[in-house]
CSV table of C-alpha atoms in Angstrom, one decimal:
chain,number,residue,atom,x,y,z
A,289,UNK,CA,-118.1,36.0,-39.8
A,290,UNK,CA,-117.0,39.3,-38.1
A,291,UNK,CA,-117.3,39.8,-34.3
A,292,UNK,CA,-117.0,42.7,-32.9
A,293,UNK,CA,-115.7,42.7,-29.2
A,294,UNK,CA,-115.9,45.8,-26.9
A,295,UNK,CA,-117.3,45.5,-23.6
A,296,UNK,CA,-120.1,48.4,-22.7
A,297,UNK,CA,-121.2,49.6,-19.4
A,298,UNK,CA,-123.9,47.3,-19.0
A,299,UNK,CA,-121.7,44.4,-19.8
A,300,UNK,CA,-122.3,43.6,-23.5
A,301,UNK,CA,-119.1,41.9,-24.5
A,302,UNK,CA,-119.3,41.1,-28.8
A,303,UNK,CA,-122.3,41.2,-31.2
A,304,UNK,CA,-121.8,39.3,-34.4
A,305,UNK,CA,-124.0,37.7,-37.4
A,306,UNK,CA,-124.4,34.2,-37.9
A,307,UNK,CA,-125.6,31.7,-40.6
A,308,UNK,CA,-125.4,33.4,-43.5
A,309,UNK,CA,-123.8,33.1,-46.8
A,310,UNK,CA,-121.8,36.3,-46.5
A,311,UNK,CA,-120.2,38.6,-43.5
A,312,UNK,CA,-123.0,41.1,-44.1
A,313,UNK,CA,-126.3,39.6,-43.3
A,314,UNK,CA,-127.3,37.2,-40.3
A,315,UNK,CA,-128.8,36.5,-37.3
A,316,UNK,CA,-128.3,39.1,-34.5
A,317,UNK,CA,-126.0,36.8,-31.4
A,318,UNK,CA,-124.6,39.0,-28.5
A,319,UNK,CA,-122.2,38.5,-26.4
A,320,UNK,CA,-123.0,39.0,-22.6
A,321,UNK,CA,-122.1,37.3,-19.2
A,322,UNK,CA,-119.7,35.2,-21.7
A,323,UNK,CA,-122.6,33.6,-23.5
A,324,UNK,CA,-123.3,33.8,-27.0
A,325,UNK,CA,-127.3,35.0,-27.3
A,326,UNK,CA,-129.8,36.0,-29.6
A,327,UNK,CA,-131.8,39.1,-29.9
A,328,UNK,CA,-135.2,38.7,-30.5
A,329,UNK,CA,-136.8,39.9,-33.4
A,330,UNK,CA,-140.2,40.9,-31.8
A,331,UNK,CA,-143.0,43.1,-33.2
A,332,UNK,CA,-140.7,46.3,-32.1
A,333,UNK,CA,-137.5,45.1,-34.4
A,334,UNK,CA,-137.1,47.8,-37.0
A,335,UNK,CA,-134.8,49.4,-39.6
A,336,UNK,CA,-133.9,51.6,-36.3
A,337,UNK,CA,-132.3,48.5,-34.7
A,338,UNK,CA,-130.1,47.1,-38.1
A,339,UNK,CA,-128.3,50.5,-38.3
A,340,UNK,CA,-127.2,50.6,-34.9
A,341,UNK,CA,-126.1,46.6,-35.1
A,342,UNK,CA,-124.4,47.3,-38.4
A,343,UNK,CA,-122.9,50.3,-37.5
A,344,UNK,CA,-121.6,48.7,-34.6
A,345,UNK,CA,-120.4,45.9,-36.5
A,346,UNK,CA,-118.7,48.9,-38.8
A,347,UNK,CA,-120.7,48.6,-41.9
A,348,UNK,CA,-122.0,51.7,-44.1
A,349,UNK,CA,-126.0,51.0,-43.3
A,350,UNK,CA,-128.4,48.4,-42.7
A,351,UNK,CA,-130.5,47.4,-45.7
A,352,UNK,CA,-133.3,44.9,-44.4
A,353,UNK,CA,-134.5,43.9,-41.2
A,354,UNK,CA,-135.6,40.1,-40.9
A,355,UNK,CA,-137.0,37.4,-38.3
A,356,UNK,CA,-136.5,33.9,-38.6
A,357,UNK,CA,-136.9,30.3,-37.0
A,358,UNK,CA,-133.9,28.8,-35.4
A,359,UNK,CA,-133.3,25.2,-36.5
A,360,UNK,CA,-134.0,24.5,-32.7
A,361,UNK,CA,-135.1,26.3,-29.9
A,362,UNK,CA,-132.4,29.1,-28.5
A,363,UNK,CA,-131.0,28.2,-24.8
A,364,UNK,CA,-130.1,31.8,-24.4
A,365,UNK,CA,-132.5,34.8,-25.3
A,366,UNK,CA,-130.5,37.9,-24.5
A,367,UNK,CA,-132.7,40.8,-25.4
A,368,UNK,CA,-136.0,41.5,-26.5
A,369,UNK,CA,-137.9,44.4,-27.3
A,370,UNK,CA,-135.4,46.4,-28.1
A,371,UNK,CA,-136.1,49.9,-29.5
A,372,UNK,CA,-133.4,51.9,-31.0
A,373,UNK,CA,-133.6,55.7,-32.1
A,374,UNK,CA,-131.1,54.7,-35.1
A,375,UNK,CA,-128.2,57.3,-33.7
A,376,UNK,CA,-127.3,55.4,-30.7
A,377,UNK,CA,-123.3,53.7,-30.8
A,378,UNK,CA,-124.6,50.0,-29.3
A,379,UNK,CA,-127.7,48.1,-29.5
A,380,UNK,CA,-127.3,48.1,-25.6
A,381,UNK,CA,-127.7,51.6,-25.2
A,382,UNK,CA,-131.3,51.4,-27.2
A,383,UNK,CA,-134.1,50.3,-25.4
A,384,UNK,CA,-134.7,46.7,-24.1
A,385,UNK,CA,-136.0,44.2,-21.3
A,386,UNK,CA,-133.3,43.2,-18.9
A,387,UNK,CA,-130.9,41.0,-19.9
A,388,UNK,CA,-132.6,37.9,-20.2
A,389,UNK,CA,-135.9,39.2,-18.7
A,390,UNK,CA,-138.5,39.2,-22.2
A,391,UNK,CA,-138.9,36.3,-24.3
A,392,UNK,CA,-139.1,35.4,-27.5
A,393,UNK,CA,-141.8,33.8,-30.0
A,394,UNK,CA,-140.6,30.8,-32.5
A,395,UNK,CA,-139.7,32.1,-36.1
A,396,UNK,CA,-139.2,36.2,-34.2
A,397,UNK,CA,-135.5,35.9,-34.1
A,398,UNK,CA,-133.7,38.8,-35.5
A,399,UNK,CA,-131.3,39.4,-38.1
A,400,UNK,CA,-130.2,42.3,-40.7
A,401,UNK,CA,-128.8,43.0,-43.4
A,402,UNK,CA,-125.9,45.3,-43.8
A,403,UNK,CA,-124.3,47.4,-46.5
A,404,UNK,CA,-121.1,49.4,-47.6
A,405,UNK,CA,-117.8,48.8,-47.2
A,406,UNK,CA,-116.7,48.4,-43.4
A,407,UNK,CA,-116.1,51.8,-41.4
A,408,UNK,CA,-113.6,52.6,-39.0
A,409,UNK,CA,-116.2,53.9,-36.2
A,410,UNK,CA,-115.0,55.4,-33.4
A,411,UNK,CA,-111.7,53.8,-33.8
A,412,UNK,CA,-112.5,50.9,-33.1
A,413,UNK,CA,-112.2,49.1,-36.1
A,414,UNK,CA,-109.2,48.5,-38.8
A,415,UNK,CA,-110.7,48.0,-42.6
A,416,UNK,CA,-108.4,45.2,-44.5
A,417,UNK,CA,-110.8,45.2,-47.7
A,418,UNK,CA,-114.1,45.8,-48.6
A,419,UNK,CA,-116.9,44.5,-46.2
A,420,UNK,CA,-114.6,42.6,-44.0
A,421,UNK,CA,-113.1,44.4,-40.6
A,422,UNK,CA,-111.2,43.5,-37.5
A,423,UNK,CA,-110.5,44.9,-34.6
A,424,UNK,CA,-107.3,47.1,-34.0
């Protein structure tokens, strides 16, 4: 799993993918307040939104949006309704609720899928081989 740790002016510390079979699809988790959280996967969650979390994550482009059910019910619900133009450098710079403001329907979760080999983007990130990054 890659996690990507920067902290951004509205205090979104690391974004990452989780519980998938590879390091380039998964469920959307943030980082924020030092809490792992998801990002919900609501009737706004588009292609928009997996480029910006992939890029951010330093891949090449996002290939599928998705929504799934967690095997139990999320304590933490980060964002929700989030809207992203596609351009912007964080999925905390798109539109959203508050932190922890909106809420979330069972089985509207949200994950993506990402392709290419990883990027260095904005010089943030060191590639060590194809589709695999760490910070520098």
């Amino acid at each position: 799993m890659y996690v990507h740790f920067s902290q951004t002016s509205d205090g979104l510390q690391g974004i990452r993918l989780t519980d998938a079979t590879n390091s380039l699809s998964g469920r959307v988790k943030i980082l924020y307040d030092n809490q792992w959280g998801f990002v919900c996967g609501d009737d706004q969650w588009d292609l928009n939104d997996a480029r910006v979390v992939c890029r951010q994550l330093g891949y090449d482009k996002a290939t599928q949006i998705y929504t799934f059910s967690p095997r139990r019910v999320p304590k933490i619900v980060w964002m929700s309704n989030v809207q992203c133009r596609g351009n912007e450098t964080s999925i905390s710079s798109c539109r959203h609720e508050r932190f922890r403001q909106g809420s979330c329907s069972i089985g509207k979760y949200a994950g993506v899928a990402c392709q290419g080999k990883c990027i260095q983007y904005l010089n943030t990130h060191t590639c060590k081989q194809e589709a695999f990054c760490t910070n520098s």
